[in-house]
C-alpha positions as protocol buffer text, in pm:
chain_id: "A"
residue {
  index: 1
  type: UNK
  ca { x: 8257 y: 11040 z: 8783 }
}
residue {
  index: 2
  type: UNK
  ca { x: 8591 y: 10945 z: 8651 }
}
residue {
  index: 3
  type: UNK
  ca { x: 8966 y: 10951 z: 8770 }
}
residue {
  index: 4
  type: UNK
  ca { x: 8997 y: 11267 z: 8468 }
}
residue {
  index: 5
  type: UNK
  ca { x: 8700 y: 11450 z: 8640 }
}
residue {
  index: 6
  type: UNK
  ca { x: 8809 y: 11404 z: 9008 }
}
residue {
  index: 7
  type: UNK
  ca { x: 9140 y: 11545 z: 8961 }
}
residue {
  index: 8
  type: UNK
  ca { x: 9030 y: 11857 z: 8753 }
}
residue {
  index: 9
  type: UNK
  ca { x: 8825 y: 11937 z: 9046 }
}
residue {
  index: 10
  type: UNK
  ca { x: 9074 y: 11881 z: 9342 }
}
residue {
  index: 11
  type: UNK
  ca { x: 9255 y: 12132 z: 9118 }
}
residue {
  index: 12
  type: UNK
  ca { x: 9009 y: 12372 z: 9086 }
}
residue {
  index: 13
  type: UNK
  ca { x: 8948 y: 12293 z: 9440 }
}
residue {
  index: 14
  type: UNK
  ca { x: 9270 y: 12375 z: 9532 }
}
residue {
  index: 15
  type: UNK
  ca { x: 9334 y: 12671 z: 9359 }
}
residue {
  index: 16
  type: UNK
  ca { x: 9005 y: 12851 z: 9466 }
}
residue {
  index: 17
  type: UNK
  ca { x: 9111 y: 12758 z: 9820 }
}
residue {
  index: 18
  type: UNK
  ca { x: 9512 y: 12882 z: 9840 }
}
residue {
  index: 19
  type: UNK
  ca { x: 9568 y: 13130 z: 9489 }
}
residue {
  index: 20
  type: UNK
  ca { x: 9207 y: 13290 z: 9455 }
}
residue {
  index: 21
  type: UNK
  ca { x: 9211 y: 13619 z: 9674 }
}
residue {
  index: 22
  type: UNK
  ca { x: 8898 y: 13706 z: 9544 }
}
residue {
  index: 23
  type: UNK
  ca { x: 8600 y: 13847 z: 9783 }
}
residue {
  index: 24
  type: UNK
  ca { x: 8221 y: 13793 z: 9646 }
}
residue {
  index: 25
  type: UNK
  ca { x: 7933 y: 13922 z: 9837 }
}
residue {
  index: 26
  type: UNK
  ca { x: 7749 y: 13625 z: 9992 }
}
residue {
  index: 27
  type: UNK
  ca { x: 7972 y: 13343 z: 9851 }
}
residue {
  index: 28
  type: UNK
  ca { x: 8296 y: 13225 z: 10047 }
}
residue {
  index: 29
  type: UNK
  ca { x: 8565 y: 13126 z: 9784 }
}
residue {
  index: 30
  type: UNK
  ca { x: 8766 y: 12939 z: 10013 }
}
residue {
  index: 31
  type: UNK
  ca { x: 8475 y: 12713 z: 10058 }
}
residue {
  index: 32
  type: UNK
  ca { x: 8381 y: 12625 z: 9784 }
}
residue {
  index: 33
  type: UNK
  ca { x: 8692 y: 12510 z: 9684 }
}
residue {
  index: 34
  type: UNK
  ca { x: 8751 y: 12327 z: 10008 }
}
residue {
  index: 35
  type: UNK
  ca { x: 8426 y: 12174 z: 9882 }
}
residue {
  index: 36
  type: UNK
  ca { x: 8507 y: 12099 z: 9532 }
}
residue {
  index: 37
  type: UNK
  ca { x: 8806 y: 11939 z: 9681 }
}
residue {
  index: 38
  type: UNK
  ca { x: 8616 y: 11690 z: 9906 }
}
residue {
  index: 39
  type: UNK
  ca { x: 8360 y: 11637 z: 9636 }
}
residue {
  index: 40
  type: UNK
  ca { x: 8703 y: 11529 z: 9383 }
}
residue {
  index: 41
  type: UNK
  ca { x: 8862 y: 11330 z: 9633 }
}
residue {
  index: 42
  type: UNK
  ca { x: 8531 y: 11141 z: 9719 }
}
residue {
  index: 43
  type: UNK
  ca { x: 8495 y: 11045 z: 9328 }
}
residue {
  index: 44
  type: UNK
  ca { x: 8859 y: 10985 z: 9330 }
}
residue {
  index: 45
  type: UNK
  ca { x: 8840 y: 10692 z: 9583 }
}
residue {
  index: 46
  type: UNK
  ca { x: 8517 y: 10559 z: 9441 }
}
residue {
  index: 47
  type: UNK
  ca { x: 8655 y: 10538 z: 9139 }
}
residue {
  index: 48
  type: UNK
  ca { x: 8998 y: 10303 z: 9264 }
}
residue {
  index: 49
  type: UNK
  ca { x: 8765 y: 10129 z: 9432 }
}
residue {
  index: 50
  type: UNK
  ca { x: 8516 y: 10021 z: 9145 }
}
residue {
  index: 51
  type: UNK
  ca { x: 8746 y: 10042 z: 8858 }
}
residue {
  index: 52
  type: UNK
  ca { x: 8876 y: 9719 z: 8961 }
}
residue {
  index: 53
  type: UNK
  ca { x: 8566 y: 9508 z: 8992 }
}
residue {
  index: 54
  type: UNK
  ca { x: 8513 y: 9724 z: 8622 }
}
residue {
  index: 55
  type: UNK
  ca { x: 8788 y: 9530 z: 8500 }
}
residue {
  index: 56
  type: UNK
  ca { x: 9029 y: 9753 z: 8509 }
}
residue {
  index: 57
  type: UNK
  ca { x: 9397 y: 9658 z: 8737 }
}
residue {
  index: 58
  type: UNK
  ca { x: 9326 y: 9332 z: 8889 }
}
residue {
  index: 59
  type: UNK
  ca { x: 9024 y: 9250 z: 8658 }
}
residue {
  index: 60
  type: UNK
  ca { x: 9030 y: 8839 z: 8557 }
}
residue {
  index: 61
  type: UNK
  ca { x: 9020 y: 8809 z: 8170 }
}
residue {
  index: 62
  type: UNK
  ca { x: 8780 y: 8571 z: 8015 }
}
residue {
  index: 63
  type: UNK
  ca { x: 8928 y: 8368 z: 7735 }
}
residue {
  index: 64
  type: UNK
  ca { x: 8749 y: 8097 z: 7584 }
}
residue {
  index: 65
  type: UNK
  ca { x: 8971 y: 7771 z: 7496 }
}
residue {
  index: 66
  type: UNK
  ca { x: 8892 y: 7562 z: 7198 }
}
residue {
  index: 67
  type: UNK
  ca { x: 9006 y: 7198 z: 7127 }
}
residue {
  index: 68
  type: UNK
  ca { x: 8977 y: 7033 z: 6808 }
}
residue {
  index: 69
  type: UNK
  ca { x: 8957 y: 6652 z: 6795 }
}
residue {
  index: 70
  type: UNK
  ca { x: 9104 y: 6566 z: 6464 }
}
residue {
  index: 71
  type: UNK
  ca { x: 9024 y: 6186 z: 6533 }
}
residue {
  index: 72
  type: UNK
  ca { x: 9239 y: 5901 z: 6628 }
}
residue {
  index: 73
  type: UNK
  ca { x: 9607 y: 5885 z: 6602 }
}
residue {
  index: 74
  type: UNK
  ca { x: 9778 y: 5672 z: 6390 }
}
């Protein structure tokens, strides 16, 4: 799950927690987005966590160095 996916669902999350006044039979709104929210959060972290050994903020670059030995100086 990426950073773009985890935040979509804290807000989805979020607003089916505190702006959704909605009742459904058998279903608890407020739930579901508290769950939505832990679920987004939970990718959210994972994803800082392993988007560095990805190569992503603090990822080394590997460049290659080439020398060229044009012979002896004169």
């Amino acid at each position: 799950m990426g950073i773009g996916v985890s935040l979509i669902l804290i807000a989805v999350g979020a607003i089916l927690t505190w702006a959704v006044n909605a009742t459904v039979s058998g279903l608890d709104i407020n739930t579901v987005g508290v769950i939505l929210m832990i679920v987004g959060a939970a990718g959210l972290v994972l994803s800082l966590l392993f988007w560095s050994s990805w190569g992503g903020v603090s990822g080394a670059r590997h460049t290659t160095t080439t020398y060229v030995d044009d012979g002896p100086r004169v």
